Coordinates of C-alpha atoms and ligand atoms in Angstrom, one line a residue:
X1 CA 4.2 41.1 45.9
X2 CA 0.8 41.4 48.0
X3 CA -1.0 40.9 45.5
X4 CA 1.3 36.4 45.0
X5 CA 0.4 36.0 48.3
X6 CA -3.0 36.2 48.6
X7 CA -3.2 34.2 45.5
X8 CA -1.1 31.0 47.3
X9 CA -3.8 32.0 50.7
X10 CA -5.9 31.1 48.2
X11 CA -5.3 28.4 46.7
X12 CA -3.3 26.6 48.8
X13 CA -0.7 24.6 49.7
X14 CA -3.1 21.9 47.6
X15 CA -3.0 23.6 43.9
X16 CA 0.6 23.1 44.7
X17 CA 0.7 19.3 45.9
X18 CA -0.6 17.7 42.7
X19 CA 1.0 20.7 40.3
X20 CA 4.1 21.1 38.8
X21 CA 3.8 24.2 36.7
X22 CA 2.1 27.5 38.2
X23 CA 1.9 30.5 35.9
X24 CA 0.2 32.6 37.7
X25 CA -1.3 35.2 34.8
X26 CA -2.2 39.9 34.6
X27 CA -5.6 40.6 32.9
X28 CA -3.2 41.6 30.0
X29 CA -1.3 38.2 30.0
X30 CA 1.6 38.7 31.5
X31 CA 2.8 35.9 33.5
X32 CA 3.2 38.3 37.1
X33 CA 5.0 34.6 38.4
X34 CA 5.8 31.3 38.1
X35 CA 6.3 28.1 40.4
X36 CA 8.0 24.7 39.2
X37 CA 6.6 22.0 42.1
X38 CA 8.7 19.6 40.0
X39 CA 12.6 19.5 41.9
X40 CA 13.7 18.4 37.9
X41 CA 12.9 20.9 36.8
X42 CA 16.0 23.0 36.6
X43 CA 13.6 26.4 38.3
X44 CA 16.3 28.7 37.7
X45 CA 14.0 29.9 34.2
X46 CA 11.8 30.7 36.4
X47 CA 13.2 34.7 37.1
X48 CA 13.7 34.1 32.8
X49 CA 9.6 33.5 32.3
X50 CA 8.1 36.1 34.6
X51 CA 7.0 39.9 32.7
X52 CA 7.2 37.5 29.5
X53 CA 3.9 37.1 28.2
X54 CA 1.9 33.1 28.2
X55 CA 0.7 33.9 24.2
X56 CA 4.9 34.0 24.0
X57 CA 6.4 31.1 26.6
X58 CA 3.6 28.9 25.3
X59 CA 3.7 27.4 21.4
X60 CA 2.0 29.7 19.0
X61 CA -0.5 27.0 18.1
X62 CA -2.3 27.6 21.9
X63 CA -1.9 31.2 21.1
X64 CA -5.1 31.5 18.8
X65 CA -7.2 29.0 21.8
X66 CA -5.2 31.1 24.5
X67 CA -8.3 34.7 25.6
X68 CA -10.3 31.1 24.4
X69 CA -9.9 28.9 28.1
X70 CA -9.0 32.5 29.8
X71 CA -12.6 33.0 29.9
X72 CA -14.0 29.6 29.9
X73 CA -12.2 29.2 33.6
X74 CA -13.9 32.4 34.1
X75 CA -16.8 31.0 34.3
X76 CA -16.6 27.8 34.3
X77 CA -14.5 27.5 37.6
X78 CA -11.7 25.6 34.8
X79 CA -10.9 25.5 31.1
X80 CA -10.5 22.7 29.6
X81 CA -7.1 21.1 30.0
X82 CA -4.6 21.5 27.2
X83 CA -0.7 19.7 26.3
X84 CA 2.4 21.6 25.2
X85 CA 6.3 22.0 25.6
X86 CA 8.7 24.6 27.3
X87 CA 12.4 25.0 26.5
X88 CA 13.8 24.6 30.1
X89 CA 17.4 25.9 31.1
X90 CA 18.8 22.4 27.9
X91 CA 15.3 20.6 28.1
X92 CA 12.7 20.3 26.1
X93 CA 9.1 19.3 28.7
X94 CA 6.2 18.7 28.1
X95 CA 2.4 19.8 30.0
X96 CA -1.0 19.0 30.4
X97 CA -2.0 22.1 31.5
X98 CA -5.9 24.2 32.3
X99 CA -6.5 27.5 33.4
X100 CA -8.4 28.1 36.6
X101 CA -9.4 31.8 37.7
X102 CA -7.6 34.0 40.9
X103 CA -8.7 36.8 42.2
X104 CA -11.3 39.3 40.6
X105 CA -8.2 39.7 37.1
X106 CA -5.7 37.3 37.4
X107 CA -5.2 33.5 36.4
X108 CA -4.2 30.6 37.2
X109 CA -2.5 27.9 34.8
X110 CA -1.6 24.8 36.9
X111 CA -0.2 22.3 34.7
X112 CA 1.5 18.6 34.8
X113 CA 4.2 17.8 33.6
X114 CA 4.2 15.0 31.2
X115 CA 7.5 15.2 29.2
X116 CA 8.1 11.0 30.0
X117 CA 4.3 10.1 28.7
X118 CA 4.8 11.8 26.6
X119 CA 8.0 10.6 24.9
X120 CA 7.4 7.1 25.3
X121 CA 4.5 7.3 23.1
X122 CA 5.9 9.7 20.5
X123 CA 9.1 6.9 20.3
X124 CA 5.6 4.6 19.8
X125 CA 4.7 7.0 16.8
X126 CA 8.3 7.2 15.4
X127 CA 8.3 2.9 16.2
X128 CA 5.1 3.1 14.3
X129 CA 6.4 5.4 11.2
X130 CA 9.8 3.2 10.8
X131 CA 7.6 0.0 11.3
X132 CA 5.0 1.1 7.9
X133 CA 8.7 1.2 6.6
X134 CA 10.1 -1.6 6.7
X135 CA 6.6 -3.0 5.5
X136 CA 6.7 -0.6 2.8
X137 CA 9.5 -2.2 1.7
X138 CA 9.0 -5.4 2.1
X139 CA 6.4 -5.1 -0.9
X140 CA 8.4 -3.4 -3.3
X141 CA 10.5 -6.4 -2.0
X142 CA 8.0 -8.4 -3.0
X143 CA 6.8 -6.8 -5.8
X144 CA 9.4 -7.2 -7.9
X145 CA 10.5 -3.6 -8.7
X146 CA 13.1 -3.0 -11.5
X147 CA 16.3 -2.1 -9.3
X148 CA 17.0 1.7 -10.3
X149 CA 12.7 1.6 -9.1
X150 CA 13.1 0.3 -5.6
X151 CA 16.2 2.7 -4.9
X152 CA 14.1 5.1 -5.4
X153 CA 11.5 3.9 -3.1
X154 CA 14.1 3.1 -0.2
X155 CA 16.0 6.6 -0.3
X156 CA 11.9 8.0 0.1
X157 CA 12.0 6.5 2.9
X158 CA 15.3 5.6 4.9
X159 CA 15.4 9.8 4.4
X160 CA 11.7 10.1 5.6
X161 CA 11.9 7.1 9.1
X162 CA 15.3 8.4 9.5
X163 CA 14.9 11.8 9.1
X164 CA 18.0 12.9 7.2
X165 CA 18.4 15.3 5.0
X166 CA 20.1 12.7 2.3
X167 CA 21.2 9.3 1.5
X168 CA 22.2 7.3 -2.1
X169 CA 23.0 4.1 -2.4
X170 CA 26.2 3.2 -4.0
X171 CA 26.5 -1.1 -5.8
X172 CA 29.6 -3.5 -5.6
X173 CA 30.9 -3.8 -9.2
X174 CA 32.1 -7.3 -8.2
X175 CA 33.4 -7.7 -11.4
X176 CA 35.6 -4.6 -11.7
X177 CA 35.9 -4.2 -8.0
X178 CA 34.7 -0.9 -7.5
X179 CA 31.9 0.2 -5.3
X180 CA 30.0 3.2 -7.6
X181 CA 26.7 5.3 -7.2
X182 CA 23.9 3.5 -8.0
X183 CA 21.1 6.6 -6.7
X184 CA 20.6 9.4 -4.6
X185 CA 18.1 11.8 -3.1
X186 CA 17.9 14.7 -0.6
X187 CA 21.6 17.0 -3.3
X188 CA 22.0 20.1 -4.1
X189 CA 24.1 18.7 -6.6
X190 CA 24.8 15.9 -8.1
X191 CA 28.4 15.4 -7.0
X192 CA 28.0 12.4 -5.5
X193 CA 26.6 11.0 -8.9
X194 CA 30.0 10.5 -10.2
X195 CA 31.6 8.6 -7.0
X196 CA 33.4 5.4 -7.7
X197 CA 35.4 4.0 -5.0
X198 CA 37.4 1.2 -4.5
X199 CA 37.7 -1.4 -1.9
X200 CA 39.4 0.7 0.7
X201 CA 38.6 4.2 -0.5
X202 CA 37.4 7.1 1.3
X203 CA 34.1 6.1 3.5
X204 CA 31.7 4.5 1.6
X205 CA 35.0 2.3 0.4
X206 CA 36.5 2.1 4.6
X207 CA 32.4 0.6 5.5
X208 CA 32.6 -2.0 2.4
X209 CA 35.9 -3.8 2.9
X210 CA 36.2 -3.5 7.2
X211 CA 32.2 -4.0 7.0
X212 CA 31.5 -2.1 9.2
X213 CA 29.5 1.4 9.5
X214 CA 32.0 4.0 10.3
X215 CA 29.6 7.6 11.0
X216 CA 31.7 11.0 11.3
X217 CA 29.5 13.0 13.5
X218 CA 31.2 16.5 12.0
X219 CA 32.3 16.9 8.6
X220 CA 33.3 20.3 9.0
X221 CA 35.6 19.9 12.0
X222 CA 39.3 18.3 10.7
X223 CA 40.1 16.9 7.4
X224 CA 37.8 14.6 5.4
X225 CA 37.1 12.6 3.2
X226 CA 35.0 14.5 1.2
X227 CA 37.6 17.0 0.4
X228 CA 38.7 15.6 -2.7
X229 CA 35.3 16.9 -4.0
X230 CA 35.5 20.7 -4.1
X231 CA 32.5 20.4 -4.8
X232 CA 31.2 19.3 -1.8
X233 CA 30.8 22.0 0.3
X234 CA 28.0 23.2 -1.7
X235 CA 25.7 20.2 -0.1
X236 CA 27.0 22.2 3.3
X237 CA 26.1 18.4 4.8
X238 CA 27.7 17.8 8.8
X239 CA 27.1 14.0 9.1
X240 CA 28.1 10.8 7.1
X241 CA 26.7 7.8 8.2
X242 CA 28.3 4.3 6.2
X243 CA 26.4 1.7 6.1
X244 CA 28.2 -1.8 4.6
X245 CA 24.3 -4.1 2.4
X246 CA 25.2 -7.1 3.9
X247 CA 22.8 -10.1 1.9
X248 CA 23.3 -13.9 2.9
X249 CA 26.9 -13.1 3.3
X250 CA 27.9 -10.9 0.2
X251 CA 28.0 -7.1 1.0
X252 CA 26.7 -5.6 -2.0
X253 CA 27.3 -1.5 -1.8
X254 CA 26.9 1.0 0.6
X255 CA 24.4 3.3 2.1
X256 CA 25.2 6.2 3.0
X257 CA 23.0 9.0 5.3
X258 CA 23.9 12.8 5.2
X259 CA 22.4 15.5 7.2
X260 CA 23.4 19.5 6.5
X261 CA 23.2 19.9 10.4
X262 CA 23.3 17.4 13.7
X263 CA 22.5 14.5 14.3
X264 CA 21.1 13.5 18.2
X265 CA 21.6 9.4 17.1
X266 CA 20.1 8.0 20.4
X267 CA 19.9 4.0 20.4
X268 CA 16.4 3.9 18.7
X269 CA 17.7 5.4 15.1
X270 CA 21.0 3.2 15.0
X271 CA 19.0 0.7 15.7
X272 CA 16.6 1.4 12.8
X273 CA 19.6 1.9 10.7
X274 CA 20.6 -1.4 10.7
X275 CA 17.1 -2.0 10.4
X276 CA 16.2 -0.5 7.5
X277 CA 20.1 -1.2 6.0
X278 CA 19.8 -4.6 6.8
X279 CA 16.3 -4.6 4.9
X280 CA 18.3 -2.6 1.4
X281 CA 20.1 -5.1 1.0
X282 CA 18.5 -7.5 1.1
X283 CA 15.6 -6.2 -1.1
X284 CA 19.0 -4.8 -4.1
X285 CA 19.9 -9.2 -3.5
X286 CA 15.9 -10.8 -4.6
X287 CA 16.6 -7.5 -7.7
X288 CA 19.5 -8.2 -8.8
X289 CA 18.2 -12.2 -8.6
X290 CA 14.7 -11.3 -10.5
X291 CA 17.2 -9.2 -13.8
X292 CA 19.9 -12.7 -13.2
X293 CA 17.2 -14.5 -13.9
X294 CA 15.0 -12.6 -16.9
X295 CA 18.7 -12.2 -18.4
X296 CA 18.7 -15.5 -18.8
X297 CA 15.1 -16.9 -19.4
X298 CA 16.2 -14.6 -22.0
X299 CA 18.9 -16.4 -22.9
X300 CA 17.7 -19.2 -22.8
X301 CA 14.7 -18.4 -25.3
X302 CA 17.6 -17.6 -28.0
X303 CA 19.5 -20.8 -27.9
X304 CA 15.1 -22.5 -27.9
X305 CA 14.7 -20.8 -31.2
X306 CA 17.9 -20.9 -32.0
X307 CA 17.2 -24.6 -31.6
X308 CA 13.7 -24.4 -33.5
X309 CA 15.6 -22.8 -36.5
X310 CA 18.0 -26.1 -37.1
X311 CA 15.4 -28.5 -36.9
X312 CA 13.2 -26.3 -39.2
X313 CA 16.6 -26.0 -41.6
X314 CA 17.2 -30.0 -41.4
X315 CA 13.7 -30.4 -43.4
X316 CA 14.6 -28.3 -45.7
X317 CA 17.8 -29.6 -47.0
X318 CA 15.8 -32.8 -47.6
X319 CA 13.3 -30.3 -49.4
X320 CA 14.9 -28.6 -51.3
X321 CA 11.0 -27.4 -52.7
X322 CA 9.9 -26.3 -49.5
X323 CA 13.1 -24.1 -48.2
X324 CA 12.1 -20.5 -48.0
X325 CA 8.2 -21.7 -47.0
X326 CA 8.0 -22.5 -43.7
X327 CA 9.5 -18.9 -43.4
X328 CA 7.1 -17.0 -44.9
X329 CA 4.3 -19.4 -43.8
X330 CA 5.8 -18.1 -39.8
X331 CA 6.4 -14.1 -41.0
X332 CA 2.4 -14.4 -42.7
X333 CA 0.5 -16.5 -40.0
X334 CA 2.1 -13.7 -37.5
X335 CA 1.4 -10.4 -38.9
X336 CA -2.3 -11.9 -39.7
X337 CA -2.1 -12.8 -35.1
X338 CA -0.7 -9.3 -34.5
X339 CA -3.1 -7.9 -36.5
X340 CA -6.3 -9.4 -34.5
X341 CA -4.8 -8.6 -31.1
X342 CA -3.3 -11.8 -30.0
X343 CA -0.6 -10.6 -27.4
X344 CA 3.0 -10.7 -27.2
X345 CA 3.7 -13.7 -25.0
X346 CA 1.7 -16.1 -26.8
X347 CA 2.7 -14.8 -30.4
X348 CA 6.2 -16.5 -29.4
X349 CA 5.0 -19.6 -29.1
X350 CA 3.1 -19.3 -32.8
X351 CA 6.5 -18.0 -33.9
X352 CA 7.7 -22.2 -32.9
X353 CA 4.5 -23.6 -33.6
X354 CA 4.7 -21.8 -37.4
X355 CA 8.4 -22.6 -38.0
X356 CA 7.3 -26.3 -36.4
X357 CA 4.4 -27.1 -38.9
X358 CA 5.9 -29.3 -40.7
X359 CA 8.9 -31.4 -38.7
X360 CA 6.3 -35.0 -38.5
X361 CA 7.5 -35.3 -42.4
X362 CA 11.1 -35.4 -41.5
X363 CA 9.7 -39.0 -41.2
X364 CA 7.9 -39.7 -43.9
X365 CA 10.1 -41.2 -46.8
X366 CA 11.1 -39.5 -50.0
X367 CA 9.4 -41.3 -52.4
X368 CA 6.4 -40.3 -51.4
X369 CA 7.6 -37.0 -49.8
X370 CA 9.4 -36.4 -52.7
X371 CA 6.4 -37.9 -55.5
X372 CA 5.9 -35.8 -58.9
X373 CA 2.3 -37.4 -58.5
X374 CA -0.5 -37.5 -57.1
X375 CA -0.2 -40.4 -54.7
X376 CA -2.1 -43.5 -53.6
X377 CA -4.8 -44.2 -50.5
X378 CA -1.4 -46.0 -49.2
X379 CA 0.4 -42.5 -49.6
X380 CA -2.1 -40.9 -48.2
X381 CA -2.4 -42.8 -45.5
X382 CA 1.0 -42.6 -44.4
X383 CA 1.4 -38.7 -45.6
X384 CA -1.1 -38.1 -43.3
X385 CA 0.3 -38.7 -40.2
X386 CA 3.0 -36.6 -39.8
X387 CA 1.1 -33.5 -37.1
X388 CA 1.1 -36.9 -35.3
X389 CA 4.6 -37.4 -35.5
X390 CA 5.8 -34.1 -34.8
X391 CA 3.9 -35.0 -31.2
X392 CA 5.4 -37.9 -30.5
X393 CA 8.5 -36.0 -32.0
X394 CA 8.0 -32.4 -29.7
X395 CA 5.8 -33.5 -27.3
X396 CA 8.7 -34.0 -24.3
X397 CA 9.5 -30.9 -25.0
X398 CA 7.7 -29.3 -22.5
X399 CA 9.2 -25.3 -23.4
X400 CA 7.2 -26.2 -26.7
X401 CA 4.3 -27.6 -24.6
X402 CA 2.7 -23.9 -25.6
X403 CA 3.7 -24.2 -29.2
X404 CA 2.3 -27.2 -30.5
X405 CA -1.3 -26.4 -31.5
X406 CA -0.6 -25.6 -34.4
X407 CA 2.1 -28.8 -35.4
X408 CA -0.7 -30.9 -34.8
X409 CA -4.2 -29.1 -35.6
X410 CA -3.2 -27.5 -39.3
X411 CA -4.6 -30.0 -41.0
X412 CA -8.5 -29.4 -39.2
X413 CA -10.1 -28.3 -41.6
X414 CA -13.8 -25.5 -40.6
X415 CA -16.0 -27.9 -41.9
X416 CA -14.2 -31.5 -39.6
X417 CA -13.3 -33.3 -42.7
X418 CA -9.3 -32.8 -42.0
X419 CA -7.2 -34.9 -40.0
X420 CA -5.7 -35.7 -38.0
X421 CA -9.0 -35.6 -35.3
X422 CA -11.0 -34.0 -37.2
X423 CA -12.2 -31.1 -35.3
X424 CA -14.6 -28.7 -36.8
X425 CA -15.3 -25.2 -36.1
X426 CA -14.2 -23.9 -32.8
X427 CA -12.3 -27.5 -32.2
X428 CA -9.4 -26.6 -34.6
X429 CA -7.6 -23.3 -32.5
X430 CA -7.2 -20.3 -33.1
X431 CA -3.7 -19.9 -33.8
X432 CA -4.6 -23.6 -36.0
X433 CA -7.4 -22.4 -37.6
X434 CA -4.8 -18.6 -39.2
X435 CA -2.0 -20.9 -39.9
X436 CA -3.9 -23.6 -41.5
X437 CA -4.7 -20.0 -43.8
X438 CA -1.4 -18.9 -44.7
X439 CA 0.3 -22.5 -44.9
X440 CA -2.0 -23.4 -47.7
X441 CA -2.1 -20.3 -49.2
X442 CA 1.9 -20.1 -50.0
X443 CA 2.1 -24.1 -50.7
X444 CA -1.0 -22.9 -53.8
X445 CA 1.2 -20.4 -54.7
X446 CA 4.9 -21.6 -54.8
X447 CA 6.1 -25.0 -57.0
X448 CA 5.7 -28.4 -55.7
X449 CA 6.8 -32.3 -56.2
X450 CA 3.6 -32.7 -58.0
X451 CA 2.5 -29.7 -59.9
X452 CA 4.1 -26.3 -60.5
X453 CA 2.6 -23.3 -59.2
X454 CA -0.7 -21.6 -59.0
X455 CA -0.5 -17.5 -60.0
X456 CA -1.6 -15.7 -57.3
X457 CA -5.2 -14.7 -57.8
X458 CA -6.2 -18.5 -58.4
X459 CA -4.4 -18.7 -54.6
X460 CA -6.3 -16.4 -53.2
X461 CA -9.9 -17.5 -55.3
X462 CA -9.9 -20.7 -54.0
X463 CA -9.7 -19.5 -50.9
X464 CA -12.3 -17.9 -51.4
X465 CA -13.7 -20.6 -52.0
X466 CA -13.0 -22.7 -49.3
X467 CA -14.5 -20.6 -46.1
X468 CA -16.8 -21.8 -44.1
X469 CA -15.5 -25.8 -45.7
X470 CA -11.7 -25.2 -44.8
X471 CA -11.6 -21.9 -43.4
X472 CA -13.7 -20.6 -40.7
X473 CA -14.6 -17.9 -42.5
X474 CA -14.8 -14.8 -39.9
X475 CA -11.1 -14.8 -41.0
X476 CA -10.7 -15.7 -45.2
X477 CA -11.8 -11.5 -45.4
X478 CA -8.9 -10.4 -43.3
X479 CA -7.0 -12.2 -43.9
X480 CA -7.2 -12.1 -48.0
X481 CA -7.5 -8.6 -47.3
X482 CA -4.2 -8.5 -46.0
X483 CA -2.5 -11.1 -48.9
X484 CA -3.6 -8.9 -51.3
X485 CA -2.1 -5.8 -49.8
X486 CA 0.9 -6.7 -49.2
X487 CA 2.1 -7.7 -52.2
X488 CA 2.5 -11.9 -50.6
Ligands
C2E1 P1 2.5 -29.5 -48.6 O1 2.4 -29.0 -50.4 O2 2.9 -28.2 -47.5 O3 0.7 -28.6 -48.7 C1 -0.1 -27.3 -48.1 C2 -1.3 -27.8 -47.6 O4 -2.0 -27.1 -48.0 C3 -2.6 -28.8 -47.9 O5 -2.1 -29.8 -47.1 C4 -3.6 -28.5 -48.8 O6 -4.3 -28.3 -47.9 C5 -2.7 -27.4 -49.7 N1 -2.4 -27.1 -50.9 C6 -1.2 -27.4 -51.3 N2 -1.0 -27.9 -53.1 C7 -2.7 -28.6 -52.6 C8 -2.4 -28.1 -54.2 O7 -2.7 -28.7 -55.3 N3 -4.6 -28.0 -54.3 C9 -4.9 -28.5 -53.8 N4 -6.4 -27.8 -53.1 N5 -4.5 -27.6 -51.6 C10 -2.9 -28.2 -52.4 P2 -3.0 -31.5 -47.4 O8 -3.5 -31.7 -48.8 O9 -3.3 -32.3 -46.1 O10 -1.1 -32.5 -48.1 C11 -0.2 -31.8 -46.2 C12 1.0 -32.4 -47.8 O11 1.5 -33.6 -48.6 C13 1.8 -31.8 -48.8 O12 2.9 -30.3 -47.9 C14 2.6 -32.1 -49.3 O13 3.4 -32.7 -48.5 C15 2.0 -33.9 -49.4 N6 1.0 -33.7 -50.9 C16 -0.2 -33.6 -50.8 N7 -0.7 -34.3 -51.6 C17 -0.4 -34.2 -52.5 C18 0.7 -35.0 -53.5 O14 -0.4 -34.8 -54.3 N8 1.9 -34.6 -54.1 C19 2.4 -35.3 -53.7 N9 3.8 -36.1 -53.6 N10 2.2 -34.8 -51.7 C20 1.0 -33.9 -51.8
SIN2 C1 32.1 8.2 0.3 O1 32.9 7.6 0.7 O2 31.6 8.3 -0.3 C2 32.7 8.9 -1.1 C3 33.8 9.9 -0.3 C4 35.4 10.1 -1.3 O3 34.6 11.6 -2.7 O4 36.4 10.0 -1.3
SIN3 C1 -0.6 -31.7 -28.5 O1 -1.8 -32.0 -27.9 O2 0.0 -32.0 -28.8 C2 -0.8 -30.4 -27.7 C3 -1.5 -30.0 -26.2 C4 -2.2 -28.2 -27.7 O3 -1.3 -27.8 -28.0 O4 -2.8 -27.3 -26.7
FE4 FE1 1.5 -29.6 -43.1
FE5 FE1 3.1 -26.0 -44.8

């Protein structure tokens, strides 16, 4: 006691006047005395700290530096300052402290209570983290991800930012009127993966029916909705939240939050739970819309293809000789195009164009189209109009725009002597150059009203001979390899 009085005299009121916390530490690092200058700090606990080693009182990550700080203080009259938390009574306080040399063997730790600033700092850090979570959810929404992947990303961010152990999303199947498990994170078991609830049933069902958050702060007290699930206790969950996911006024499902220890849900936390639920609902809504859109696009595309096939069959019905020609030419063209690295997205247009290539012949009178012999000059004039007729017929149809190259230019020739536009070389669209090879090969090897089918050998020889005249010479060898290897 003598010694302590000595300190107080030595450092006087001045230190106490601005320090909220004072420790007097002896040579061995034991706390000899402590004093709280801040009346808001529960002073009682000071006794509990006395005689403890200061390294046990302060957080462990400071432990290693204490010797350094103390020797620094003894050398310079003051150590650098450092922040540390201290649990006093029920509460956590934060201090900003430094060591000061006292007598020969003793050192004083003088600290200011910075709890208020620290809390603000933590709060800002949390807000920042939450904002960045919302931002990443926005990005996930905008990127048009598949729903399952989206939910998986969302749940990761929700668990991370709300600092909870597990979360699920249940989606409402509006047709069956059932709430089904869609995605979950943080579970030890798969107990909830088979969850399927009617609105009103279970906590999640209640959240949907009543359109409000359901919270169970202690699942271990009293009976709960989860008692029906015998494996549920294995998860050791204590806290439950179920938040309805509402977008555009429609309930899409429920976000469920689980935590394995009690949760102090302050206003901030609850606000954020609501914000992130709203964001999750928007994400689900847009992912579902995207899926529906893709589905209807797919269905539309099937409808288009059926229409195109129907048109091309009307042509076949009229011109029995060419029956099968369209299908064979289309198959051969697609095969050759794919072999040449044409992408799937372009192949669909090539398929449509190929199917419709001679649709313009519907405008050619029977006496020309079915003439058993060679055509007169005038007849040829008419016949050479069939690509133009195709353009007239099909150009009002927007979705066929990218498919028009073949109907329009399948009779152009590499040397520029073809029709209707006398295009030459690379002026002729690639798809039309590919198609011309398949078309002529199949025409030659088929019967026509004006002649019988040629042999395969003659057809191949003809194409070889027309390389650089009718056909793109760079395509001819590969095309003939394909035809030879596949028995066309
Ligand atoms: P298509 O019968 O489908 O023939 C398509 C293309 O294959 C022809 O385009 C031509 O490049 C080639 N091709 C077909 N058969 C022969 C042939 O016997 N010899 C040669 N060297 N090439 C042949 P092209 O010539 O522009 O003819 C377009 C369409 O005009 C033909 O379609 C066919 O419907 C019609 N056509 C052509 N020549 C005659 C003909 O002599 N009599 C009649 N009635 N129609 C003809
Ligand atoms: C839930 O509310 O998520 C499930 C409750 C139950 O299993 O009945
Ligand atoms: C057309 O001009 O007929 C269609 C446009 C195109 O094929 O590029
Ligand atoms: Fe043609
Ligand atoms: Fe043809």
